[in-house]
Amino acid sequence: MTQLPALIWVFAYLSLLTIGGGLAAYPELEYLTVDKYHWLNSVQLIHLYSLGQVAPGPNMMMVAAEALGVPLNMVTITPYVDTDNTTDSGGTNGSRMTNTGGRGMYEAGNDARNQVLKYAADKFNIDFATAKVDTRVTAADVDMKPDGTVVLKSDASKKLTLAQVVQFKATSIIGKSDYLQPTNWEQVAFAAHAAEVEVDTVTGTVKITRYVAAHDVGKAFNPFSVRQQVEGGVVMATGAVLTEELLIDKATGLPLNPNLLDYRPLSIKDAPLAEVLIIEKPKTYGTFGGHGLGEPPMAPPAPTIVNAVYNAVGVWVTEMPLTRDKLLAALKASN
Amino acid sequence: MRGFELYDATTVKEAVDLLGKHSGRAVKVVGGGSDLVGGVMKDWVQGKGMPLPEVLIDITTIKDIVGIKTDGGGTTIGAATTLSDVIDNKDLASKLPVLTNAALSVASPLIRNFGTLGGNINQRPRCWFFRGEDFACYKKGGDFCYAVTGDNRYHAIIGGELCYIVHPSDTATALLALNASAKIAGAGGERTVSFDDYFTGPRVDVLRENVLKTTPAGGATEFMTHVSIPNPASGSKFGWTKLKDRQVYDFALVSVAAVFTVSGGNWQDGRITLGGVSPVPYRAKVVEDFLKGKDIKATAKQAAAQIRTVARPMSLNSYKVDLAAGLIERTILDALG
């Protein structure tokens, strides 16, 4: 707790510098957290930072920590990971990584923990034999504490550090799992979105004044990233609903708006900020009860917004995007 | 992007001399460069009649054409004044709010910090066929308008012929409503042209959008140095509306500027101009004439609908006629307060 004021000061200060995204303040972040306060090393920082950008990566670290029974800050990702050197476990499609890669990670974590307990028991037995004590233990008699200390359940004064266990084994303890995705891996996602809109019947402008998104995620591994994922999905989908459309010239087949000026993703002044409700109803099929949340936030906004527009002005636009020319035409036709 | 030579002029005369010196090449005057460099040159917008610039003369380094002066006679703004400086000027905000609001509706703060008033007025149109590298349209010296048979949802509804671009400038629309005039410098000396005559349609010369003279090599020989705005009649009402699909970094679908005087609720005199509807900033005389002497509140709707009598929409943009009529009415009534 003595570092709390320093933590608060560092991040308050960094927030002032964070203009143009977190990356803008990265050098200062590294100077403060690595060079000045030594909270972590530069490799850990860059992994944390880059993984923070690519969920569900951080979720995998959480799963590993949870399965091993150690705090998250004891888990790092091997440096120089390269997909050239790893096995192919398929894409992130189907919002399945938390439950497929995650389950593999969970089982590998369990395997590593079991090995730690087994080698620790062996070490205790050798120590007992050397001391000519008649006790013999098995892995079931050993426990690993959240700080990574391995203790004998019957006598907590008999303890080993994780490093001692690994040194005893003499080579690295590698947890392994070969988890095969079950055939019923596709599971229905549950969500409910609600929007309040203002429709300008002269200009056909649809303004979203309030947006609420509720998602049953089974278990929110990281509530902050759950919120971000939902907010981002709603913004992306709202762009697709209201403005985004790749236009092709019929005569030549050439794209007419191959740039972000004419293609029009929403700007910060247009994008709704979703109020996110996280529902945690554990799933029997999920790693720690979780349900994938990669894609689900993208699906509900279109019907939500179109329904809200219908509720406001009584006309349907059934083709995306819901542009003002279509809406004005529908309003005209209804009069 | 192709390489180019860049010269910083420090006086108007030096800039004119540089233009003369390079007159055999494609020489252009550059302000903030957000359209010429970041748009036209970056995207290779070129053709037989529109060579890519080889020489750029930067005029933002000329102190005489940066800044805003207000005196009894009116207001003069240097063409190289940034849009942000126009927006931040308190005299302008109180005397000519329609210009402040028009400048404020341009693009994004980053562009406005760099983009100049002259550059905004003289930027090239946004038509996606004109901007597309592979469409050899009239404006680039080709022999076709792809908008006639192609996707023309954003194109002209008034005054298009041969070419159907819409004028992209918000400030030009506001300045036309303010009866401004442009001061131009060139080899032949200086001249002043009213905004009524400054913009030219495709029938006059499809290769350009204004009266600034060019050379056969596609180079500039003249450039805008100042904009002069007479004092509006006392008690003038000002209105500005810009409809855009996205609230940051977007051009007008339809914009409306209104500057007028009122007597007892009746329209006395004034101007209503539209951006985004015609190859030039368009003065809606039909609407002004209809309103003359009439009660504004009672006739605004009917007057605004007069725009339909001059509109000739294309296959996909008749909705813009409805937008124009609706926004003219709204702008007039908003200005009336």
XYZ file of C-alpha atoms in Angstrom:
672
model
C 0.000 0.000 0.000
C 2.963 2.335 0.458
C 3.212 2.617 -3.297
C -0.394 3.684 -3.737
C 0.295 7.457 -3.723
C 3.073 6.948 -6.274
C 0.769 4.832 -8.468
C -1.951 7.467 -8.331
C 0.489 10.263 -9.063
C 2.108 8.449 -12.007
C -1.146 7.605 -13.741
C -2.752 10.991 -13.062
C 0.332 12.608 -14.572
C 0.334 10.238 -17.555
C -3.330 10.905 -18.229
C -2.431 14.532 -18.894
C 0.028 13.428 -21.559
C -2.207 10.865 -23.182
C -3.255 12.883 -26.183
C -3.771 10.781 -29.268
C -4.100 7.444 -27.469
C -2.165 5.687 -24.751
C 0.721 4.994 -27.081
C 1.565 8.699 -27.091
C 2.602 8.527 -23.449
C 4.357 5.152 -23.664
C 7.944 6.460 -23.355
C 6.991 8.400 -20.238
C 5.073 5.372 -18.909
C 8.171 3.230 -19.398
C 10.452 5.791 -17.767
C 8.260 6.035 -14.689
C 7.183 2.420 -14.185
C 10.444 0.744 -15.225
C 13.346 3.142 -14.735
C 12.121 5.205 -11.838
C 9.858 3.031 -9.684
C 10.967 -0.453 -10.875
C 7.441 -1.800 -10.654
C 8.196 -4.102 -13.562
C 10.812 -4.561 -16.246
C 10.604 -3.227 -19.769
C 9.781 -6.619 -21.294
C 6.909 -7.109 -18.861
C 5.663 -3.620 -19.606
C 5.667 -4.067 -23.343
C 3.877 -7.387 -22.990
C 1.290 -5.932 -20.668
C 0.782 -3.001 -22.982
C 0.566 -4.947 -26.206
C -1.604 -7.634 -24.660
C -3.858 -4.956 -23.258
C -4.583 -4.085 -26.875
C -5.406 -7.590 -28.042
C -8.036 -9.288 -25.923
C -8.475 -12.162 -25.251
C -4.700 -12.367 -24.665
C -4.890 -10.918 -21.142
C -7.728 -13.324 -20.415
C -5.342 -16.192 -21.179
C -2.897 -14.866 -18.595
C -5.732 -14.657 -16.079
C -6.797 -18.213 -16.818
C -3.207 -19.436 -16.415
C -2.817 -17.577 -13.118
C -6.132 -18.877 -11.837
C -5.357 -22.491 -12.807
C -1.872 -22.306 -11.313
C -3.251 -20.623 -8.226
C -0.822 -17.708 -8.308
C -1.377 -13.938 -8.683
C -1.607 -12.449 -12.173
C 1.601 -10.487 -11.699
C 3.548 -13.763 -11.498
C 2.446 -14.658 -15.023
C 4.239 -13.345 -18.070
C 4.103 -14.390 -21.648
C 7.204 -15.978 -23.121
C 9.208 -13.330 -24.974
C 9.563 -13.581 -28.713
C 6.392 -15.567 -29.259
C 6.013 -16.064 -32.967
C 3.153 -17.909 -34.625
C 5.770 -19.427 -36.932
C 6.936 -21.456 -33.930
C 3.642 -22.268 -32.248
C 0.992 -24.806 -33.076
C -2.013 -23.849 -35.150
C -5.149 -23.837 -33.041
C -7.367 -22.119 -35.582
C -8.602 -18.567 -35.697
C -10.397 -16.483 -33.137
C -13.588 -16.990 -35.123
C -16.830 -17.706 -33.352
C -15.784 -15.607 -30.341
C -14.378 -18.922 -29.101
C -10.935 -18.080 -27.739
C -11.857 -17.667 -24.100
C -13.546 -21.048 -24.097
C -11.290 -22.986 -26.477
C -7.818 -21.513 -26.102
C -8.824 -20.640 -22.559
C -9.777 -24.219 -21.736
C -6.475 -25.446 -23.158
C -4.692 -22.866 -21.050
C -6.684 -23.930 -17.982
C -5.747 -27.586 -18.441
C -2.101 -26.712 -19.119
C -2.130 -24.597 -15.956
C -3.603 -27.497 -13.978
C -0.980 -29.823 -15.442
C 1.809 -27.462 -14.402
C 0.358 -27.101 -10.914
C 0.071 -30.888 -10.534
C 3.682 -31.285 -11.624
C 4.782 -28.643 -9.125
C 2.975 -30.542 -6.362
C 4.421 -33.876 -7.511
C 8.035 -32.646 -7.682
C 7.588 -30.820 -4.397
C 6.405 -34.083 -2.789
C 9.462 -35.855 -4.232
C 11.710 -33.152 -2.809
C 10.081 -33.381 0.614
C 10.520 -37.180 0.547
C 14.207 -36.901 -0.299
C 14.648 -34.278 2.436
C 12.882 -36.632 4.879
C 15.039 -39.572 3.775
C 18.215 -37.502 4.157
C 17.087 -36.454 7.631
C 16.194 -40.061 8.330
C 12.589 -39.130 9.039
C 10.130 -41.868 8.373
C 7.485 -39.684 6.724
C 6.594 -40.090 3.034
C 4.153 -37.760 1.210
C 2.380 -37.625 -2.157
C 1.232 -34.671 -4.287
C -2.122 -34.798 -2.478
C -0.347 -33.843 0.759
C 1.199 -30.713 -0.752
C -0.357 -27.317 -1.436
C 0.753 -24.246 -3.338
C -0.113 -20.924 -1.682
C -1.197 -17.865 -3.702
C 2.303 -16.381 -3.336
C 3.824 -19.427 -5.020
C 5.146 -21.014 -1.829
C 4.732 -24.782 -1.754
C 3.923 -26.158 1.683
C 3.188 -29.434 3.318
C -0.477 -29.436 4.324
C 0.201 -31.196 7.624
C 3.128 -28.951 8.574
C 3.210 -25.468 7.087
C 6.725 -24.917 8.378
C 7.902 -27.353 5.695
C 7.948 -25.124 2.644
C 9.671 -24.632 -0.684
C 9.744 -21.742 -3.100
C 8.648 -22.378 -6.679
C 12.240 -21.776 -7.716
C 13.436 -24.524 -5.368
C 10.916 -26.960 -6.839
C 12.062 -26.187 -10.385
C 15.730 -26.403 -9.340
C 15.002 -29.782 -7.806
C 13.488 -31.034 -11.027
C 16.555 -29.565 -12.816
C 14.622 -28.738 -16.004
C 11.675 -26.427 -16.552
C 8.250 -27.505 -15.487
C 6.123 -27.254 -18.589
C 2.375 -27.603 -18.273
C 0.844 -29.175 -21.353
C -2.614 -29.652 -22.706
C -4.004 -30.859 -25.959
C -7.545 -29.646 -25.714
C -9.809 -30.539 -28.592
C -12.691 -28.169 -29.166
C -15.958 -30.063 -28.527
C -18.453 -30.395 -31.347
C -20.995 -28.349 -29.413
C -18.624 -25.394 -28.984
C -21.064 -23.018 -30.649
C -23.325 -21.718 -27.920
C -26.022 -19.089 -28.146
C -25.020 -15.692 -26.794
C -27.603 -13.723 -24.869
C -27.782 -9.950 -24.998
C -30.365 -7.195 -24.914
C -29.787 -3.718 -26.299
C -32.012 -0.664 -26.038
C -31.688 2.663 -27.814
C -33.369 6.015 -27.516
C -33.228 8.054 -30.727
C -34.233 11.440 -32.005
C -35.247 11.548 -35.660
C -35.241 14.819 -37.558
C -38.003 14.316 -40.109
C -36.776 17.254 -42.220
C -33.171 16.116 -42.596
C -33.558 12.401 -41.933
C -30.892 12.631 -39.233
C -30.996 9.873 -36.614
C -29.383 10.866 -33.343
C -28.853 8.253 -30.667
C -29.464 9.953 -27.343
C -29.073 6.918 -25.111
C -27.842 3.397 -25.617
C -27.867 0.543 -23.127
C -26.330 -2.860 -23.791
C -26.695 -5.862 -21.500
C -24.605 -8.984 -22.127
C -24.610 -12.311 -20.339
C -20.913 -13.129 -20.325
C -21.119 -16.029 -17.888
C -18.110 -14.738 -16.001
C -16.423 -11.394 -16.606
C -12.714 -12.224 -16.395
C -11.937 -8.541 -16.732
C -15.016 -6.305 -16.361
C -13.152 -3.298 -17.779
C -12.302 -5.089 -21.015
C -15.843 -6.500 -21.173
C -17.154 -2.928 -21.101
C -14.660 -1.836 -23.719
C -15.551 -4.732 -25.977
C -19.256 -3.901 -25.775
C -18.719 -0.161 -26.248
C -16.469 -0.804 -29.245
C -18.882 -3.270 -30.795
C -21.769 -0.837 -30.443
C -19.761 1.984 -32.049
C -18.648 -0.197 -34.953
C -22.126 -1.539 -35.528
C -23.708 1.905 -35.273
C -21.396 3.067 -38.054
C -22.535 0.145 -40.174
C -26.163 0.953 -39.369
C -26.018 4.680 -40.094
C -23.194 5.652 -42.427
C -20.702 3.015 -43.490
C -21.104 1.477 -46.922
C -18.535 0.566 -49.533
C -19.842 1.965 -52.801
C -18.871 0.485 -56.143
C -19.211 2.229 -59.482
C -21.480 -0.027 -61.510
C -19.942 0.868 -64.856
C -16.300 0.285 -63.971
C -16.428 -1.869 -60.852
C -14.142 0.578 -59.088
C -14.707 1.587 -55.466
C -16.028 5.143 -55.098
C -15.179 5.720 -51.453
C -11.959 3.822 -50.730
C -10.920 6.227 -47.980
C -12.086 7.072 -44.473
C -13.317 10.505 -45.538
C -15.961 9.233 -47.958
C -16.571 5.847 -46.316
C -17.441 7.598 -43.042
C -16.844 5.577 -39.911
C -18.481 7.483 -37.056
C -16.538 10.294 -35.459
C -16.291 10.805 -31.721
C -19.091 13.346 -32.018
C -21.411 10.805 -33.651
C -20.657 7.619 -31.764
C -22.990 6.639 -28.930
C -21.403 5.677 -25.618
C -23.142 2.498 -24.573
C -24.059 2.016 -20.948
C -22.958 -1.561 -20.374
C -24.686 -4.007 -18.063
C -22.689 -7.152 -17.336
C -24.730 -10.239 -16.523
C -22.762 -13.129 -15.004
C -24.701 -16.364 -15.218
C -22.078 -19.143 -15.218
C -22.110 -21.465 -18.218
C -21.548 -25.195 -17.841
C -19.505 -25.236 -21.047
C -17.379 -22.228 -20.160
C -13.899 -21.896 -18.772
C -14.673 -20.624 -15.259
C -18.267 -20.333 -16.510
C -17.427 -17.699 -19.112
C -18.999 -17.085 -22.506
C -17.218 -15.548 -25.508
C -17.823 -11.848 -26.105
C -15.796 -11.031 -29.218
C -18.599 -10.674 -31.714
C -21.883 -10.588 -29.774
C -21.882 -6.780 -29.242
C -21.921 -6.238 -33.028
C -25.195 -8.036 -33.716
C -27.923 -6.264 -31.717
C -27.364 -2.576 -32.653
C -28.908 -2.805 -36.146
C -32.316 -4.142 -35.069
C -32.170 -2.009 -31.930
C -31.660 1.255 -33.804
C -34.066 0.406 -36.621
C -36.725 -0.557 -34.084
C -36.148 2.676 -32.193
C -36.519 4.678 -35.411
C -39.760 2.832 -36.135
C -40.947 3.557 -32.635
C -40.146 7.241 -33.142
C -41.545 7.911 -36.621
C -43.484 4.794 -37.622
C -41.537 3.759 -40.709
C -39.226 0.843 -41.408
C -35.964 1.016 -43.278
C -35.026 -2.580 -43.947
C -31.763 -2.119 -45.815
C -28.488 -1.080 -44.230
C -27.196 1.515 -43.906
C -30.124 3.530 -42.637
C -29.223 6.640 -44.624
C -31.196 9.852 -44.650
C -32.276 9.414 -48.268
C -33.852 6.035 -47.490
C -35.458 7.321 -44.314
C -36.830 10.432 -46.018
C -38.199 8.277 -48.855
C -39.889 5.975 -46.336
C -41.352 8.966 -44.483
C -42.640 10.395 -47.754
C -44.206 7.094 -48.739
C -45.995 6.822 -45.389
C -47.642 10.232 -45.670
C 3.536 11.272 -53.916
C 5.627 12.767 -56.669
C 8.459 15.091 -55.659
C 7.982 18.851 -55.972
C 9.818 22.102 -55.421
C 8.667 24.357 -52.605
C 9.298 28.082 -52.317
C 8.410 30.258 -49.348
C 7.344 33.672 -50.578
C 7.672 36.506 -48.062
C 5.841 39.195 -50.017
C 2.963 39.172 -52.473
C 5.294 40.517 -55.143
C 7.783 37.732 -54.529
C 5.011 35.154 -54.876
C 3.861 36.740 -58.146
C 7.435 36.767 -59.433
C 7.889 33.115 -58.478
C 4.700 32.227 -60.341
C 6.064 34.076 -63.396
C 9.444 32.428 -63.121
C 7.892 28.944 -63.108
C 5.083 29.689 -65.541
C 6.249 26.994 -67.935
C 5.561 24.324 -65.336
C 2.636 23.180 -63.220
C 3.038 25.739 -60.455
C 0.472 26.102 -57.686
C -0.015 28.337 -54.696
C -0.344 26.474 -51.409
C -1.785 27.546 -48.065
C -2.262 24.912 -45.360
C -1.994 22.212 -48.000
C -4.676 19.983 -46.510
C -6.377 19.658 -49.889
C -3.628 20.355 -52.433
C -0.900 18.289 -50.767
C -2.885 15.970 -48.485
C -5.600 15.406 -51.099
C -4.867 16.146 -54.754
C -1.152 15.322 -54.736
C -1.323 12.432 -52.301
C -4.162 10.795 -54.217
C -2.655 11.444 -57.668
C -5.649 13.456 -58.846
C -4.416 14.303 -62.325
C -5.236 14.166 -65.996
C -4.600 15.770 -69.359
C -6.017 19.056 -68.168
C -4.765 18.781 -64.626
C -1.067 18.014 -64.302
C 0.214 17.208 -60.827
C 1.926 20.268 -59.323
C 5.692 20.397 -59.816
C 6.280 23.665 -57.986
C 4.485 24.963 -54.912
C 4.639 28.550 -53.720
C 3.830 28.753 -50.025
C 1.961 31.969 -49.262
C 1.413 31.395 -45.552
C 4.862 32.950 -45.091
C 3.627 36.303 -46.447
C 2.879 38.426 -43.367
C 0.755 40.907 -45.328
C -1.891 38.319 -46.120
C -2.216 36.816 -42.650
C -4.561 38.478 -40.205
C -7.925 40.134 -39.730
C -8.565 43.878 -39.868
C -11.825 45.493 -38.928
C -12.518 49.194 -39.339
C -15.427 51.486 -40.082
C -15.517 50.454 -43.702
C -15.698 46.741 -43.112
C -13.523 43.730 -42.553
C -10.518 42.484 -44.459
C -9.139 38.998 -43.907
C -5.850 37.824 -45.344
C -6.233 34.722 -47.492
C -3.489 32.935 -45.533
C -5.262 33.442 -42.189
C -6.047 30.077 -40.643
C -9.645 29.044 -40.115
C -8.916 28.745 -36.386
C -7.854 32.398 -36.319
C -11.056 33.330 -38.136
C -13.071 31.366 -35.574
C -11.236 32.812 -32.569
C -11.588 36.428 -33.663
C -14.073 38.117 -31.337
C -14.857 41.017 -33.706
C -15.851 38.568 -36.404
C -17.912 36.486 -33.996
C -19.978 39.513 -33.020
C -20.101 41.296 -36.399
C -20.224 38.380 -38.834
C -21.278 35.288 -36.880
C -22.311 33.526 -40.084
C -18.648 33.426 -41.144
C -17.478 32.268 -37.713
C -20.030 29.469 -37.685
C -19.264 28.443 -41.252
C -15.531 28.272 -40.469
C -16.298 26.331 -37.305
C -18.214 23.714 -39.285
C -15.195 22.869 -41.453
C -13.491 19.479 -41.029
C -11.782 19.112 -37.640
C -9.788 21.320 -35.247
C -6.540 19.899 -36.646
C -7.447 20.877 -40.206
C -8.727 24.273 -39.101
C -5.460 24.999 -37.295
C -3.615 24.485 -40.553
C -6.164 25.244 -43.262
C -6.442 28.820 -44.469
C -9.453 30.877 -45.454
C -8.114 31.228 -49.011
C -7.461 27.522 -49.198
C -10.963 26.711 -48.003
C -12.507 28.995 -50.615
C -10.307 27.723 -53.442
C -10.151 24.002 -52.625
C -11.013 21.542 -55.355
C -14.358 19.715 -55.352
C -14.958 16.433 -53.533
C -16.693 14.499 -56.358
C -15.539 10.880 -56.029
C -15.088 10.518 -59.764
C -12.901 13.635 -59.840
C -10.911 12.352 -56.849
C -10.705 8.778 -58.105
C -7.420 8.100 -59.827
C -9.017 5.997 -62.554
C -11.842 8.251 -63.727
C -10.722 10.557 -66.544
C -13.521 13.075 -66.123
C -14.021 16.468 -67.775
C -12.472 18.241 -64.834
C -9.182 16.479 -65.365
C -9.218 17.018 -69.128
C -11.151 13.855 -69.982
C -14.312 13.643 -72.026
C -16.933 12.150 -69.732
C -18.920 12.860 -66.592
C -19.251 9.616 -64.692
C -21.795 11.133 -62.315
C -24.497 11.347 -64.987
C -24.887 7.581 -65.189
C -23.084 6.627 -61.999
C -23.684 7.119 -58.290
C -24.640 10.779 -57.979
C -26.220 10.840 -54.513
C -24.026 13.766 -53.440
C -23.871 15.643 -56.731
C -25.389 18.894 -57.951
C -29.106 19.546 -57.918
C -28.829 23.048 -59.334
C -26.750 24.424 -62.187
C -24.931 21.262 -63.133
C -24.137 20.903 -66.787
C -21.315 18.950 -68.354
C -19.906 18.485 -64.850
C -21.998 17.995 -61.713
C -19.664 18.758 -58.845
C -20.887 20.672 -55.838
C -18.822 23.480 -54.423
C -17.273 22.161 -51.208
C -16.451 25.391 -49.371
C -18.424 26.405 -46.297
C -16.733 29.774 -45.902
C -17.320 30.644 -49.574
C -21.040 30.071 -49.059
C -21.061 32.340 -46.002
C -18.948 35.017 -47.714
C -21.272 35.081 -50.726
C -24.163 35.733 -48.343
C -22.100 38.565 -46.825
C -21.565 40.128 -50.277
C -17.805 39.784 -49.899
C -15.239 40.355 -52.589
C -11.885 38.812 -53.319
C -8.654 40.707 -53.801
C -6.472 38.945 -56.349
C -2.795 39.450 -57.137
C -1.078 38.399 -60.345
C 1.392 39.403 -63.034
C -1.111 41.924 -64.389
C -1.389 43.647 -61.014
C -4.119 43.478 -58.452
C -7.821 43.228 -59.077
C -10.915 42.907 -56.981
C -13.736 40.566 -57.890
C -17.057 40.348 -56.118
C -17.950 36.886 -54.834
C -20.998 37.170 -57.100
C -18.594 36.782 -60.027
C -15.684 34.968 -58.405
C -16.941 31.412 -58.901
C -17.398 29.989 -62.364
C -19.491 27.050 -63.447
C -18.382 24.185 -65.666
C -19.815 25.774 -68.802
C -17.393 28.699 -68.489
C -14.361 26.509 -67.840
C -14.735 22.961 -66.634
C -11.097 22.796 -65.494
C -11.481 25.338 -62.677
C -14.053 26.646 -60.237
C -13.115 30.329 -60.017
C -11.792 33.280 -62.005
C -8.141 32.862 -60.999
C -6.188 32.762 -64.247
C -4.090 29.770 -65.184
C -1.447 28.987 -67.779
C -1.660 26.406 -70.575
C 0.789 24.319 -68.515
C -1.820 24.070 -65.768
C -0.087 26.529 -63.479
C -1.436 29.448 -61.499
C -0.677 33.035 -62.468
C -2.911 34.638 -59.880
C -3.895 34.001 -56.303
C -6.314 35.364 -53.754
C -4.668 37.668 -51.242
C -7.569 39.015 -49.205
C -11.269 38.793 -48.667
C -13.130 42.046 -48.046
C -16.479 42.054 -46.339
C -18.607 45.187 -46.179
C -20.329 45.972 -42.901
C -23.740 44.304 -42.959
C -26.732 46.627 -42.600
C -27.357 47.353 -38.932
C -29.730 44.933 -37.295
C -28.926 42.208 -39.829
C -29.965 38.681 -38.976
C -27.497 35.871 -39.552
C -28.148 32.187 -40.037
C -25.880 29.228 -40.791
C -26.763 25.567 -41.164
C -24.536 22.806 -42.423
C -25.918 19.339 -42.796
C -23.300 16.611 -42.873
C -23.417 12.846 -42.485
C -20.683 12.896 -39.875
C -20.120 15.643 -37.341
C -16.342 15.804 -37.689
C -14.394 15.912 -40.920
C -17.201 15.981 -43.425
C -18.386 18.202 -46.230
C -21.814 19.747 -46.570
C -24.645 17.727 -48.017
C -26.462 21.024 -48.055
C -25.409 24.193 -46.270
C -27.380 27.408 -45.994
C -26.185 30.896 -45.118
C -28.689 33.679 -44.569
C -27.986 37.380 -43.976
C -30.977 39.699 -44.044
C -32.700 42.696 -42.559
C -36.178 42.751 -41.141
C -38.736 45.453 -40.630
C -41.748 44.624 -38.499
C -41.307 40.918 -39.113
C -41.134 41.461 -42.874
C -38.151 40.641 -45.087
C -36.463 43.835 -46.242
C -33.312 42.885 -47.986
C -30.697 40.168 -47.823
C -29.125 37.079 -49.239
C -29.670 33.364 -48.955
C -26.876 31.182 -50.269
C -26.415 27.438 -50.487
C -23.362 25.215 -50.457
C -23.206 21.588 -51.513
C -25.928 21.902 -54.138
C -24.328 23.496 -57.181
C -20.902 23.734 -58.878
C -20.628 27.218 -57.387
C -21.790 28.613 -54.056
C -25.388 29.235 -55.025
C -27.397 32.345 -54.332
C -31.062 31.432 -53.972
C -32.533 34.545 -55.578
C -35.877 32.809 -56.095
C -36.229 32.496 -52.357
C -35.041 36.055 -51.645
C -37.432 37.486 -54.247
C -40.349 35.543 -52.866
C -39.691 36.851 -49.363
C -39.315 40.496 -50.369
C -41.598 42.626 -48.185
C -43.429 39.599 -46.808
C -43.923 38.399 -43.272
C -41.054 35.981 -42.761
C -42.659 33.665 -40.241
C -45.761 33.234 -42.357
C -44.006 32.736 -45.682
C -40.691 31.047 -44.856
C -41.929 27.590 -45.764
C -43.470 28.661 -49.042
C -40.445 30.795 -49.882
C -38.005 27.978 -49.155
C -40.020 25.690 -51.403
C -39.238 28.023 -54.313
C -35.845 26.298 -54.493
C -37.716 23.422 -56.143
C -38.436 25.619 -59.160
C -34.735 25.921 -59.990
C -33.620 22.440 -58.908
C -32.939 19.766 -61.471
C -31.937 16.695 -59.489
C -30.125 13.709 -60.938
C -31.093 10.041 -60.665
C -30.153 9.520 -56.995
C -30.178 12.933 -55.357
C -33.705 14.290 -55.370
C -33.647 13.955 -51.574
C -31.194 16.858 -51.570
C -33.921 19.112 -52.979
C -36.085 18.271 -49.958
C -33.109 18.891 -47.677
C -32.418 22.262 -49.298
C -36.041 23.396 -48.956
C -36.241 22.213 -45.352
C -32.930 23.751 -44.333
C -33.566 27.110 -46.007
C -36.772 27.436 -44.014
C -35.059 26.343 -40.810
C -32.094 28.683 -41.290
C -34.248 31.731 -41.961
C -36.454 31.048 -38.951
C -33.447 30.321 -36.706
C -31.831 33.592 -37.784
C -35.051 35.492 -37.105
C -34.951 34.066 -33.561
